[in-house]
Short mmCIF file of C-alpha atoms in Angstrom, two decimals:
data_model
loop_
_atom_site.label_atom_id
_atom_site.label_comp_id
_atom_site.label_asym_id
_atom_site.label_seq_id
_atom_site.Cartn_x
_atom_site.Cartn_y
_atom_site.Cartn_z
CA UNK A 1 -3.05 -84.30 20.51
CA UNK A 2 -6.72 -83.56 21.08
CA UNK A 3 -8.25 -80.08 21.31
CA UNK A 4 -11.36 -78.03 20.65
CA UNK A 5 -11.18 -74.48 19.32
CA UNK A 6 -13.34 -71.76 17.84
CA UNK A 7 -13.45 -72.51 14.12
CA UNK A 8 -13.06 -68.89 13.01
CA UNK A 9 -10.05 -68.26 15.25
CA UNK A 10 -8.25 -71.43 14.19
CA UNK A 11 -9.10 -70.90 10.51
CA UNK A 12 -7.82 -67.31 10.63
CA UNK A 13 -4.56 -68.39 12.28
CA UNK A 14 -3.96 -71.16 9.73
CA UNK A 15 -4.74 -68.84 6.81
CA UNK A 16 -2.46 -66.16 8.24
CA UNK A 17 0.40 -68.64 8.57
CA UNK A 18 0.00 -69.78 4.97
CA UNK A 19 -0.03 -66.20 3.66
CA UNK A 20 3.04 -65.19 5.65
CA UNK A 21 5.14 -68.12 4.44
CA UNK A 22 6.34 -67.96 0.80
CA UNK A 23 5.18 -71.47 -0.05
CA UNK A 24 7.82 -71.93 -2.77
CA UNK A 25 9.34 -75.14 -1.46
CA UNK A 26 8.65 -78.58 -2.91
CA UNK A 27 9.73 -80.22 0.35
CA UNK A 28 6.51 -81.42 2.06
CA UNK A 29 8.14 -81.08 5.47
CA UNK A 30 8.96 -77.40 4.93
CA UNK A 31 5.50 -76.88 3.43
CA UNK A 32 3.97 -78.22 6.63
CA UNK A 33 2.57 -76.49 9.68
CA UNK A 34 3.62 -77.45 13.21
CA UNK A 35 0.76 -77.56 15.72
CA UNK A 36 1.73 -77.61 19.38
CA UNK A 37 -1.09 -77.90 21.92
CA UNK A 38 -0.50 -77.21 25.60
CA UNK A 39 -2.48 -75.79 28.52
CA UNK A 40 -5.11 -73.47 26.98
CA UNK A 41 -3.73 -72.72 23.51
CA UNK A 42 -2.41 -74.19 20.30
CA UNK A 43 0.59 -72.67 18.52
CA UNK A 44 0.77 -72.84 14.73
CA UNK A 45 4.30 -72.51 13.39
CA UNK A 46 6.14 -72.95 10.13
CA UNK A 47 9.51 -72.28 8.56
CA UNK A 48 11.27 -72.67 5.22
CA UNK A 49 14.69 -71.86 6.77
CA UNK A 50 14.52 -68.30 5.36
CA UNK A 51 11.23 -67.15 6.85
CA UNK A 52 9.43 -68.35 9.97
CA UNK A 53 6.03 -67.69 11.50
CA UNK A 54 4.53 -68.47 14.89
CA UNK A 55 0.89 -67.79 15.85
CA UNK A 56 -1.09 -68.64 18.95
CA UNK A 57 -4.79 -69.48 19.18
CA UNK A 58 -6.92 -70.13 22.29
CA UNK A 59 -8.12 -73.72 22.63
CA UNK A 60 -9.48 -76.21 25.10
CA UNK A 61 -6.66 -78.77 25.12
CA UNK A 62 -7.80 -82.26 26.07
CA UNK A 63 -4.48 -83.97 25.27
CA UNK A 64 -1.26 -81.99 24.71
CA UNK A 65 0.86 -82.85 21.71
CA UNK A 66 2.89 -81.72 18.72
CA UNK A 67 2.23 -82.68 15.09
CA UNK A 68 3.24 -81.61 11.59
CA UNK A 69 0.59 -81.53 8.84
CA UNK A 70 0.34 -80.05 5.30
CA UNK A 71 -0.32 -76.33 5.78
CA UNK A 72 -2.55 -75.41 2.85
CA UNK A 73 -4.98 -78.37 3.13
CA UNK A 74 -5.44 -77.63 6.83
CA UNK A 75 -6.08 -73.92 6.19
CA UNK A 76 -8.48 -74.62 3.32
CA UNK A 77 -10.40 -77.24 5.30
CA UNK A 78 -10.85 -74.95 8.30
CA UNK A 79 -11.89 -72.05 6.08
CA UNK A 80 -14.60 -74.19 4.45
CA UNK A 81 -16.27 -75.13 7.74
CA UNK A 82 -19.48 -73.39 8.80
CA UNK A 83 -19.71 -74.58 12.41
CA UNK A 84 -18.81 -72.52 15.50
CA UNK A 85 -16.44 -75.06 17.06
CA UNK A 86 -14.06 -77.64 15.64
CA UNK A 87 -12.23 -80.57 17.21
CA UNK A 88 -8.66 -81.48 16.17
CA UNK A 89 -7.35 -84.88 17.24
CA UNK A 90 -4.64 -87.35 16.25
CA UNK A 91 -6.12 -90.63 15.05
CA UNK A 92 -3.42 -93.11 14.12
CA UNK A 93 -1.36 -91.68 11.25
CA UNK A 94 -3.88 -88.90 10.61
CA UNK A 95 -4.87 -85.59 12.14
CA UNK A 96 -8.67 -85.56 12.16
CA UNK A 97 -10.63 -82.33 11.82
CA UNK A 98 -14.07 -83.12 13.24
CA UNK A 99 -17.44 -81.36 13.33
CA UNK A 100 -20.72 -82.85 14.59
CA UNK A 101 -21.51 -84.11 11.07
CA UNK A 102 -18.15 -84.47 9.29
CA UNK A 103 -14.58 -85.75 9.56
CA UNK A 104 -11.56 -84.68 7.51
CA UNK A 105 -8.23 -86.47 8.00
CA UNK A 106 -4.84 -85.04 7.10
CA UNK A 107 -1.65 -87.15 6.91
CA UNK A 108 0.88 -86.66 9.69
CA UNK A 109 4.35 -85.65 8.51
CA UNK A 110 7.55 -86.41 10.39
CA UNK A 111 7.86 -83.50 12.81
CA UNK A 112 11.41 -84.57 13.73
CA UNK A 113 12.57 -83.67 10.20
CA UNK A 114 11.30 -80.11 10.48
CA UNK A 115 14.10 -77.55 11.09
CA UNK A 116 12.04 -75.86 13.79
CA UNK A 117 11.09 -72.24 14.21
CA UNK A 118 13.78 -69.92 15.59
CA UNK A 119 12.90 -67.45 18.31
CA UNK A 120 12.65 -63.79 17.37
CA UNK A 121 15.83 -61.65 17.54
CA UNK A 122 16.19 -59.07 20.35
CA UNK A 123 13.56 -56.34 20.58
CA UNK A 124 14.50 -53.16 18.70
CA UNK A 125 11.43 -51.06 19.47
CA UNK A 126 7.66 -50.65 19.16
CA UNK A 127 5.42 -48.65 16.84
CA UNK A 128 1.71 -47.91 16.57
CA UNK A 129 0.22 -50.59 14.34
CA UNK A 130 -2.18 -48.27 12.51
CA UNK A 131 0.55 -45.82 11.57
CA UNK A 132 2.95 -48.61 10.65
CA UNK A 133 0.38 -50.30 8.41
CA UNK A 134 -0.46 -46.98 6.73
CA UNK A 135 3.21 -46.29 6.02
CA UNK A 136 3.82 -49.80 4.71
CA UNK A 137 0.82 -49.58 2.40
CA UNK A 138 2.53 -46.73 0.55
CA UNK A 139 6.23 -47.50 0.92
CA UNK A 140 6.22 -51.27 0.22
CA UNK A 141 4.23 -50.67 -2.98
CA UNK A 142 7.13 -48.69 -4.48
CA UNK A 143 9.59 -51.59 -4.16
CA UNK A 144 10.52 -53.48 -7.32
CA UNK A 145 8.98 -56.87 -8.09
CA UNK A 146 11.93 -57.87 -10.26
CA UNK A 147 13.69 -60.60 -8.28
CA UNK A 148 16.70 -60.29 -10.59
CA UNK A 149 17.42 -57.08 -8.64
CA UNK A 150 16.88 -58.17 -5.02
CA UNK A 151 18.32 -54.93 -3.65
CA UNK A 152 15.27 -53.05 -4.92
CA UNK A 153 12.72 -55.63 -3.72
CA UNK A 154 13.16 -54.62 -0.09
CA UNK A 155 12.05 -51.90 2.31
CA UNK A 156 14.77 -50.28 4.35
CA UNK A 157 13.60 -49.96 7.96
CA UNK A 158 15.85 -47.96 10.26
CA UNK A 159 15.74 -46.21 13.60
CA UNK A 160 16.43 -42.48 13.72
CA UNK A 161 16.12 -41.49 17.35
CA UNK A 162 12.43 -41.52 18.24
CA UNK A 163 11.43 -41.87 14.58
CA UNK A 164 11.14 -45.00 12.47
CA UNK A 165 12.05 -44.42 8.82
CA UNK A 166 10.82 -46.66 6.00
CA UNK A 167 12.12 -46.33 2.44
CA UNK A 168 11.75 -48.26 -0.81
CA UNK A 169 12.40 -47.66 -4.50
CA UNK A 170 12.10 -49.38 -7.85
CA UNK A 171 14.52 -46.83 -9.39
CA UNK A 172 11.67 -44.87 -11.01
CA UNK A 173 10.00 -43.75 -7.82
CA UNK A 174 10.82 -43.75 -4.13
CA UNK A 175 8.75 -43.40 -0.98
CA UNK A 176 10.16 -42.38 2.39
CA UNK A 177 7.95 -42.36 5.51
CA UNK A 178 8.95 -41.27 9.00
CA UNK A 179 6.74 -42.00 12.00
CA UNK A 180 7.10 -41.94 15.79
CA UNK A 181 8.19 -45.05 17.62
CA UNK A 182 9.48 -46.24 20.98
CA UNK A 183 13.12 -47.31 20.51
CA UNK A 184 14.78 -50.01 22.58
CA UNK A 185 17.89 -50.37 20.43
CA UNK A 186 19.35 -47.54 18.29
CA UNK A 187 20.95 -50.00 15.86
CA UNK A 188 17.93 -51.03 13.79
CA UNK A 189 18.78 -50.75 10.08
CA UNK A 190 17.42 -53.63 8.01
CA UNK A 191 16.51 -54.31 4.40
CA UNK A 192 13.34 -56.44 4.61
CA UNK A 193 11.54 -58.14 1.70
CA UNK A 194 8.70 -55.87 0.61
CA UNK A 195 6.42 -58.83 -0.15
CA UNK A 196 6.54 -59.89 3.49
CA UNK A 197 5.89 -56.37 4.80
CA UNK A 198 3.00 -55.94 2.37
CA UNK A 199 1.40 -59.06 3.87
CA UNK A 200 2.14 -57.81 7.39
CA UNK A 201 0.33 -54.58 6.47
CA UNK A 202 -2.81 -56.61 5.76
CA UNK A 203 -2.75 -58.43 9.08
CA UNK A 204 -1.00 -56.37 11.79
CA UNK A 205 -3.17 -54.96 14.55
CA UNK A 206 -2.54 -52.98 17.72
CA UNK A 207 1.03 -52.23 18.72
CA UNK A 208 3.73 -53.73 16.48
CA UNK A 209 7.13 -54.78 17.84
CA UNK A 210 10.22 -54.95 15.64
CA UNK A 211 13.08 -57.32 16.49
CA UNK A 212 16.47 -57.46 14.79
CA UNK A 213 20.03 -58.71 14.86
CA UNK A 214 22.80 -58.85 12.26
CA UNK A 215 21.08 -61.52 10.15
CA UNK A 216 17.36 -61.56 10.88
CA UNK A 217 14.44 -59.28 11.58
CA UNK A 218 11.13 -60.04 13.25
CA UNK A 219 7.73 -58.36 13.30
CA UNK A 220 5.29 -59.18 16.11
CA UNK A 221 1.69 -58.18 16.83
CA UNK A 222 -1.06 -59.71 18.97
CA UNK A 223 -0.14 -63.41 19.12
CA UNK A 224 1.69 -63.38 15.78
CA UNK A 225 5.43 -63.35 15.12
CA UNK A 226 7.08 -63.56 11.71
CA UNK A 227 10.85 -63.54 11.18
CA UNK A 228 12.91 -63.48 8.01
CA UNK A 229 16.47 -63.30 6.77
CA UNK A 230 17.63 -59.84 5.74
CA UNK A 231 18.26 -58.97 2.11
CA UNK A 232 21.91 -58.45 1.24
CA UNK A 233 23.31 -55.23 -0.15
CA UNK A 234 23.49 -51.55 0.74
CA UNK A 235 20.33 -49.57 0.05
CA UNK A 236 20.29 -46.13 -1.52
CA UNK A 237 19.99 -43.66 1.34
CA UNK A 238 17.23 -41.10 1.07
CA UNK A 239 19.71 -38.55 2.45
CA UNK A 240 21.56 -38.72 -0.87
CA UNK A 241 18.58 -37.31 -2.72
CA UNK A 242 19.62 -33.66 -2.99
CA UNK A 243 16.74 -31.30 -3.71
CA UNK A 244 18.72 -28.10 -4.07
CA UNK A 245 17.74 -27.94 -7.75
CA UNK A 246 14.03 -27.42 -6.98
CA UNK A 247 12.85 -24.40 -8.96
CA UNK A 248 9.06 -24.80 -8.91
CA UNK A 249 6.69 -25.28 -5.98
CA UNK A 250 3.04 -26.18 -6.43
CA UNK A 251 0.41 -26.71 -3.73
CA UNK A 252 -3.16 -27.86 -4.43
CA UNK A 253 -5.98 -30.17 -3.42
CA UNK A 254 -4.76 -33.78 -3.72
CA UNK A 255 -8.17 -35.25 -4.54
CA UNK A 256 -8.83 -32.70 -7.28
CA UNK A 257 -5.49 -33.48 -8.90
CA UNK A 258 -5.96 -37.23 -8.51
CA UNK A 259 -9.40 -37.17 -10.14
CA UNK A 260 -8.10 -35.04 -13.01
CA UNK A 261 -5.15 -37.37 -13.58
CA UNK A 262 -7.49 -40.36 -13.84
CA UNK A 263 -9.67 -38.59 -16.40
CA UNK A 264 -6.88 -37.18 -18.56
CA UNK A 265 -4.97 -40.49 -18.42
CA UNK A 266 -7.78 -42.08 -20.43
CA UNK A 267 -6.35 -40.26 -23.45
CA UNK A 268 -2.68 -40.97 -22.76
CA UNK A 269 -0.38 -42.69 -25.25
CA UNK A 270 0.71 -46.34 -24.99
CA UNK A 271 3.22 -45.39 -22.28
CA UNK A 272 0.48 -43.77 -20.17
CA UNK A 273 2.40 -40.47 -20.09
CA UNK A 274 0.77 -37.11 -19.42
CA UNK A 275 2.23 -33.63 -19.10
CA UNK A 276 1.80 -31.40 -16.07
CA UNK A 277 2.02 -27.79 -17.28
CA UNK A 278 2.57 -25.21 -14.53
CA UNK A 279 0.86 -21.82 -14.92
CA UNK A 280 0.59 -18.74 -12.72
CA UNK A 281 -2.28 -19.94 -10.49
CA UNK A 282 -3.15 -23.31 -11.97
CA UNK A 283 -1.72 -26.42 -13.49
CA UNK A 284 -2.90 -28.04 -16.71
CA UNK A 285 -2.83 -31.77 -17.37
CA UNK A 286 -2.49 -32.75 -21.02
CA UNK A 287 -2.37 -36.07 -22.84
CA UNK A 288 -2.82 -37.21 -26.42
CA UNK A 289 -2.88 -40.37 -28.46
CA UNK A 290 -3.48 -40.86 -32.17
CA UNK A 291 -6.16 -43.49 -31.52
CA UNK A 292 -7.66 -42.28 -28.22
CA UNK A 293 -7.68 -38.56 -29.00
CA UNK A 294 -6.56 -35.81 -26.66
CA UNK A 295 -7.52 -34.31 -23.30
CA UNK A 296 -6.61 -31.42 -21.05
CA UNK A 297 -7.87 -30.22 -17.68
CA UNK A 298 -7.02 -27.24 -15.50
CA UNK A 299 -6.80 -27.36 -11.69
CA UNK A 300 -6.42 -24.34 -9.40
CA UNK A 301 -3.11 -24.30 -7.53
CA UNK A 302 -0.77 -22.10 -5.54
CA UNK A 303 2.38 -21.75 -7.63
CA UNK A 304 5.67 -20.14 -6.65
CA UNK A 305 9.13 -19.73 -8.17
CA UNK A 306 9.63 -21.29 -11.61
CA UNK A 307 7.33 -22.89 -14.16
CA UNK A 308 9.05 -26.22 -14.80
CA UNK A 309 6.50 -28.55 -16.41
CA UNK A 310 7.41 -32.26 -16.21
CA UNK A 311 5.72 -35.32 -17.74
CA UNK A 312 4.87 -38.40 -15.70
CA UNK A 313 3.65 -41.92 -16.22
CA UNK A 314 0.04 -41.62 -15.06
CA UNK A 315 0.01 -44.74 -12.85
CA UNK A 316 3.03 -43.49 -10.91
CA UNK A 317 1.35 -40.11 -10.49
CA UNK A 318 -1.83 -41.78 -9.21
CA UNK A 319 0.14 -43.87 -6.69
CA UNK A 320 1.98 -40.76 -5.50
CA UNK A 321 -1.25 -38.83 -4.86
CA UNK A 322 -3.30 -41.53 -3.12
CA UNK A 323 -1.56 -41.21 0.30
CA UNK A 324 -2.44 -37.50 0.42
CA UNK A 325 -6.15 -38.01 -0.25
CA UNK A 326 -8.40 -35.81 1.85
CA UNK A 327 -5.90 -32.94 2.09
CA UNK A 328 -3.50 -30.83 0.13
CA UNK A 329 -0.29 -31.94 -1.52
CA UNK A 330 2.90 -30.04 -2.25
CA UNK A 331 4.99 -30.70 -5.35
CA UNK A 332 8.68 -29.73 -5.36
CA UNK A 333 9.62 -29.87 -9.04
CA UNK A 334 13.19 -30.04 -10.29
CA UNK A 335 14.25 -29.24 -13.85
CA UNK A 336 15.40 -31.79 -16.42
CA UNK A 337 15.03 -35.46 -15.54
CA UNK A 338 15.32 -34.99 -11.77
CA UNK A 339 12.59 -36.37 -9.53
CA UNK A 340 9.58 -34.43 -8.29
CA UNK A 341 8.84 -34.76 -4.58
CA UNK A 342 5.27 -35.04 -3.29
CA UNK A 343 4.67 -34.19 0.38
CA UNK A 344 2.04 -32.82 2.75
CA UNK A 345 2.14 -29.09 3.58
CA UNK A 346 0.43 -29.82 6.92
CA UNK A 347 3.02 -29.47 9.73
CA UNK A 348 0.77 -31.42 12.12
CA UNK A 349 0.86 -34.74 10.25
CA UNK A 350 2.03 -37.66 12.39
CA UNK A 351 3.58 -39.54 9.49
CA UNK A 352 6.02 -37.52 7.42
CA UNK A 353 5.81 -38.93 3.89
CA UNK A 354 7.88 -37.96 0.87
CA UNK A 355 7.05 -39.64 -2.42
CA UNK A 356 9.49 -39.08 -5.29
CA UNK A 357 8.60 -39.74 -8.94
CA UNK A 358 11.03 -39.59 -11.83
CA UNK A 359 9.74 -37.68 -14.88
CA UNK A 360 9.29 -39.25 -18.30
CA UNK A 361 10.16 -37.94 -21.70
CA UNK A 362 7.20 -35.79 -22.82
CA UNK A 363 4.75 -37.43 -25.23
CA UNK A 364 5.18 -36.67 -28.91
CA UNK A 365 2.94 -33.89 -30.19
#
């Protein structure tokens, strides 16, 4: 193998591959990156048998070839270079990374021992990358990080006609986003690791294609494809969240409420809990702590029906309000320990988002 490529492009592809693969294996072969050079491109691919990634980068290929090298050292070396072009060539038992003034040599691993990178499952449909990334940024963040409960570490992605529905929960909060998409198969219903989708949200550009079968799911954009095994288990359906008990509706400016929550939360107790008291045409945020003191702030709001006044953990309340920044937010409040639903009152929004937060026991007075 011998090729020349733009340093930035090759460095970005290598870094992207490293971020998309979990990197938890001690097997040097599975921790390696396959480079395949042919015609006018080089493909970077890797797999740990559970997750696989394949990326393509333009290159001037002088000698075609296929090699396996340690992934992280390659990515870190390319990232450290400050030259416009880089040459990659096999030299004996090493893969040399050359610039006009330097040479870095990585050991070649046995490519024949690598399990290979499976092709993506059949195409399920396509979605606008900007909208998909925006939805993932909110939904994937509500998934649990407790790997002892793998069911709650995933994002359920399913097709519903011409809408793509994303849902995740950590049992204390739940986010459900619905956005338009172009379906190819009506059978998409997959529980995908949230950590992978969170990384996809940082990198995806343009139109995003989703691929799926009974065991695997793939996400593709530009020249990037990442596939992974599905999480096992049945996910709580958002359709089971009955909101017939809603007795209080509040609508107000999301930014005003978010700013007030951040200020009042400075005086919250060790649990970070504050109370949201509903009045006739305003809501009042209250918090108190023996050491920090106490705080309260009023915000104008449109209030209808009851006056149920729940308490929330402030960080969950902040996360629930962020997606509605720049507009108004509607709160559908249920009595007792039932969840409050945050949504946009704007009927013209492209992405329909519902963010549910479970209340907390009120702070001691």
